Amino acid sequence: QVQLVESGGGVVQPGGSLRLSCAASGFTFNNYGMHWVRQAPGKGLEWVALIQYDGRDKYYADSVKGRFTISRDNSKNTLYLQMNSLRAEDTAFYYCAKSPSKLGIGWFDSWGQGTLVTVSS
Amino acid sequence: QSALTQPRSVSGSPGQSVTISCTGTSSDIGGYDYVSWYQQHPGKAPKLMIYDVSKRPSGVPDRFSGSKSGNTASLTISGLQAEDEADYYCCSYAGSYTWVFGGGTKLTVL
């Protein structure tokens, strides 16, 4: 079955950087678009970024555009999120989520357990 | 990319039905049939319950149903059970490869 396992979260100072990883298994990783979705503690869900199946096209929420970079290594079945210039409002659980399609259109059919990023001095 | 509007909370007794609304605009819910719903229990990851407005993934009970009219989508849970108590989030594709979620609705089973 589909398994998504995030890692890389932690505490970082404002202005700092962090890279999250999401190890995928149980499906043909390079056939599907992948997303990052975040959730501030006690708050709602917010879509963050999409990368299409071959890694060539990437899309971002306005709130992270220019600061975050989504990438993937299909040889390692791993999704990444490089987060730079972090702000307090980036504090959240970050989930990787699988799309049902190559281009990422549609919905999020499987989710990881999330990794917590805390931005604080 | 404004969030979709959901009621903060709804409640119902076991066996009853509840409906959660999700209101957007013609740029998201009204413009596409990519409306999905997610259930989230405390401390857990979200789980897909409805996709493409009204389709259920395998394993989701047929007590869960979805619909859409204009810029508003709805999730109906019939025959409420204690394990349905959770937060529910709607989501819509918003064009140009972006997505928008609702603020979430806390369902309490009385």
Coordinates of C-alpha atoms in Angstrom, one line a residue:
Chain A
Q1 CA 0.0 0.0 0.0
V2 CA 1.0 3.6 -0.4
Q3 CA 3.4 4.9 2.3
L4 CA 4.7 8.4 2.6
V5 CA 7.1 9.2 5.4
E6 CA 8.2 12.8 6.0
S7 CA 11.4 13.9 7.8
G8 CA 13.5 16.9 8.4
G9 CA 11.3 19.0 10.6
G10 CA 12.7 20.9 13.6
V11 CA 13.2 24.2 15.2
V12 CA 14.8 27.0 13.1
Q13 CA 15.4 30.7 13.7
P14 CA 13.5 33.3 11.6
G15 CA 15.4 33.8 8.3
G16 CA 16.8 30.3 8.5
S17 CA 16.5 27.4 6.1
L18 CA 15.4 23.8 6.4
R19 CA 14.9 20.9 3.9
L20 CA 12.1 18.4 4.3
S21 CA 12.1 15.0 2.7
C22 CA 9.3 12.6 1.9
A23 CA 10.1 8.9 1.2
A24 CA 7.5 7.2 -0.9
S25 CA 6.8 3.5 -1.3
G26 CA 4.0 1.2 -2.4
F27 CA 3.4 2.9 -5.8
T28 CA 5.3 3.9 -8.9
F29 CA 6.6 7.2 -7.7
N30 CA 7.6 8.6 -11.1
N31 CA 4.0 8.3 -12.4
Y32 CA 2.4 10.8 -10.1
G33 CA 2.5 14.4 -9.2
M34 CA 3.3 15.2 -5.6
H35 CA 2.2 18.0 -3.3
W36 CA 3.2 19.6 0.0
V37 CA 0.3 20.8 2.3
R38 CA 0.8 22.4 5.6
Q39 CA -1.2 23.0 8.8
A40 CA -0.3 25.5 11.5
P41 CA -1.0 24.0 15.0
G42 CA -4.7 24.1 15.7
K43 CA -5.4 25.7 12.3
G44 CA -6.7 24.6 8.9
L45 CA -4.9 23.0 5.9
E46 CA -3.0 25.1 3.3
W47 CA -1.8 23.9 0.0
V48 CA 1.9 24.8 -0.5
A49 CA 3.4 23.4 -3.7
L50 CA 3.0 20.9 -6.5
I51 CA 5.6 19.1 -8.6
Q52 CA 4.6 17.1 -11.6
Y53 CA 5.6 13.5 -12.3
D54 CA 8.9 14.3 -14.1
G55 CA 9.9 17.2 -12.0
R56 CA 9.9 19.7 -14.8
D57 CA 6.9 21.8 -13.8
K58 CA 6.4 23.2 -10.3
Y59 CA 3.8 25.4 -8.8
Y60 CA 3.6 27.3 -5.5
A61 CA 1.1 29.1 -3.2
D62 CA 1.7 32.9 -3.2
S63 CA 2.6 32.7 0.5
V64 CA 5.8 30.7 -0.2
K65 CA 6.6 31.7 -3.8
G66 CA 10.3 32.8 -4.1
R67 CA 11.2 31.3 -0.7
F68 CA 10.3 27.6 -1.0
T69 CA 11.5 25.1 -3.7
I70 CA 9.9 21.7 -4.3
S71 CA 11.9 19.0 -6.0
R72 CA 12.0 15.3 -6.4
D73 CA 14.5 12.5 -7.1
N74 CA 12.6 9.8 -8.9
S75 CA 15.6 7.4 -8.6
K76 CA 15.3 7.6 -4.8
N77 CA 11.5 7.8 -4.7
T78 CA 11.8 10.9 -2.6
L79 CA 10.1 14.3 -2.6
Y80 CA 11.8 17.4 -1.1
L81 CA 10.9 20.9 0.1
Q82 CA 13.7 23.4 0.5
M83 CA 12.5 26.2 2.7
N84 CA 14.5 29.4 2.9
S85 CA 13.9 32.8 4.6
L86 CA 11.6 31.1 7.1
R87 CA 9.1 33.2 9.0
A88 CA 7.2 32.6 12.2
E89 CA 4.0 32.1 10.1
D90 CA 5.7 29.1 8.4
T91 CA 5.4 27.2 11.7
A92 CA 3.3 24.2 10.8
F93 CA 3.0 20.5 10.3
Y94 CA 4.1 19.8 6.7
Y95 CA 2.5 16.9 4.9
C96 CA 3.4 15.3 1.6
A97 CA 0.5 14.2 -0.4
K98 CA 0.1 12.1 -3.5
S99 CA -1.9 13.2 -6.5
P100 CA -3.9 10.6 -8.5
S101 CA -2.5 12.0 -11.8
K102 CA 0.9 12.7 -13.5
L103 CA 0.2 16.4 -13.7
G104 CA -1.1 16.8 -10.2
I105 CA -4.6 17.8 -11.1
G106 CA -7.4 16.7 -8.8
W107 CA -7.2 15.8 -5.2
F108 CA -4.8 14.3 -2.6
D109 CA -5.4 10.6 -2.4
S110 CA -2.7 9.6 0.2
W111 CA -1.0 11.6 2.9
G112 CA 2.1 11.2 5.1
Q113 CA 2.0 11.5 8.8
G114 CA 3.6 15.0 8.7
T115 CA 6.7 16.7 10.1
L116 CA 6.6 19.7 12.4
V117 CA 8.6 22.9 11.5
T118 CA 8.8 25.5 14.2
V119 CA 10.2 28.9 13.3
S120 CA 11.2 30.7 16.5
S121 CA 14.1 32.6 18.0
Chain B
Q1 CA -6.4 32.3 -3.0
S2 CA -8.9 33.1 -0.2
A3 CA -10.0 30.1 1.9
L4 CA -13.3 28.4 1.2
T5 CA -16.0 29.1 3.9
Q6 CA -17.1 26.3 6.2
P7 CA -19.1 26.4 9.4
R8 CA -16.8 26.2 12.4
S9 CA -18.8 23.4 13.9
V10 CA -21.7 21.0 13.4
S11 CA -23.2 18.3 15.6
G12 CA -25.6 15.5 15.5
S13 CA -26.8 12.4 17.5
P14 CA -25.9 8.9 16.5
G15 CA -28.0 7.7 13.6
Q16 CA -28.8 11.2 12.5
S17 CA -27.6 13.0 9.3
V18 CA -25.5 16.1 9.2
T19 CA -24.5 18.3 6.2
I20 CA -21.4 20.5 6.1
S21 CA -21.3 23.3 3.6
C22 CA -18.3 24.7 1.8
T23 CA -18.7 28.0 -0.1
G24 CA -16.3 29.4 -2.6
T25 CA -16.4 31.4 -5.8
S26 CA -16.7 30.9 -9.6
S27 CA -12.9 30.7 -9.6
D28 CA -12.8 27.6 -7.6
I29 CA -15.8 25.5 -6.6
G30 CA -18.0 27.0 -9.2
G31 CA -15.4 26.6 -12.0
Y32 CA -14.3 23.1 -11.6
D33 CA -15.6 19.7 -10.5
Y34 CA -12.4 19.0 -8.5
V35 CA -14.0 19.3 -5.1
S36 CA -12.7 16.9 -2.4
W37 CA -13.3 16.3 1.3
Y38 CA -10.9 15.2 4.0
Q39 CA -11.5 13.8 7.5
Q40 CA -8.9 14.5 10.2
H41 CA -8.9 12.9 13.6
P42 CA -6.8 14.7 16.3
G43 CA -3.1 14.2 15.9
K44 CA -3.6 12.2 12.6
A45 CA -3.1 13.0 8.9
P46 CA -6.0 14.0 6.8
K47 CA -7.9 11.2 4.9
L48 CA -9.6 11.5 1.6
M49 CA -13.3 10.9 1.9
I50 CA -14.8 12.4 -1.3
Y51 CA -13.3 13.4 -4.6
D52 CA -14.6 14.8 -7.9
V53 CA -17.5 16.4 -5.9
S54 CA -19.3 13.1 -5.2
K55 CA -17.1 10.1 -5.6
R56 CA -16.0 7.9 -2.7
P57 CA -12.6 6.1 -2.6
S58 CA -12.8 2.4 -1.9
G59 CA -13.1 1.8 1.8
V60 CA -15.1 4.9 2.6
P61 CA -18.6 4.0 3.8
D62 CA -21.5 5.0 1.6
R63 CA -22.8 7.0 4.6
F64 CA -20.6 9.8 3.2
S65 CA -21.8 11.6 0.2
G66 CA -20.9 14.8 -1.6
S67 CA -22.7 17.3 -3.9
K68 CA -22.3 20.7 -5.4
S69 CA -24.5 23.5 -6.5
G70 CA -23.1 26.6 -8.0
N71 CA -20.3 27.9 -5.8
T72 CA -21.2 25.7 -2.8
A73 CA -20.2 22.1 -2.1
S74 CA -21.7 19.9 0.6
L75 CA -20.7 16.8 2.5
T76 CA -23.5 14.8 4.0
I77 CA -22.9 12.1 6.6
S78 CA -25.9 9.9 7.3
G79 CA -26.3 7.4 10.1
L80 CA -23.8 9.2 12.3
Q81 CA -21.5 7.1 14.3
A82 CA -19.2 8.0 17.1
E83 CA -16.1 7.4 15.0
D84 CA -17.2 10.1 12.6
E85 CA -16.4 12.7 15.2
A86 CA -13.5 14.6 13.6
D87 CA -12.5 17.7 11.7
Y88 CA -13.6 17.9 8.0
Y89 CA -12.0 20.0 5.3
C90 CA -13.2 20.8 1.8
C91 CA -10.8 21.5 -1.0
S92 CA -11.2 22.8 -4.5
Y93 CA -8.9 23.2 -7.5
A94 CA -8.6 26.9 -8.1
G95 CA -7.0 27.0 -11.6
S96 CA -3.4 27.5 -12.7
Y97 CA -2.3 24.5 -10.7
T98 CA -3.3 25.9 -7.3
W99 CA -5.7 24.6 -4.6
V100 CA -7.7 26.2 -1.8
F101 CA -9.0 24.6 1.4
G102 CA -11.8 25.5 3.6
G103 CA -11.2 26.5 7.2
G104 CA -12.4 23.2 8.6
T105 CA -15.5 22.1 10.4
K106 CA -15.5 20.3 13.7
L107 CA -18.1 17.5 13.8
T108 CA -19.3 16.5 17.3
V109 CA -21.4 13.3 17.7
L110 CA -23.6 14.0 20.7

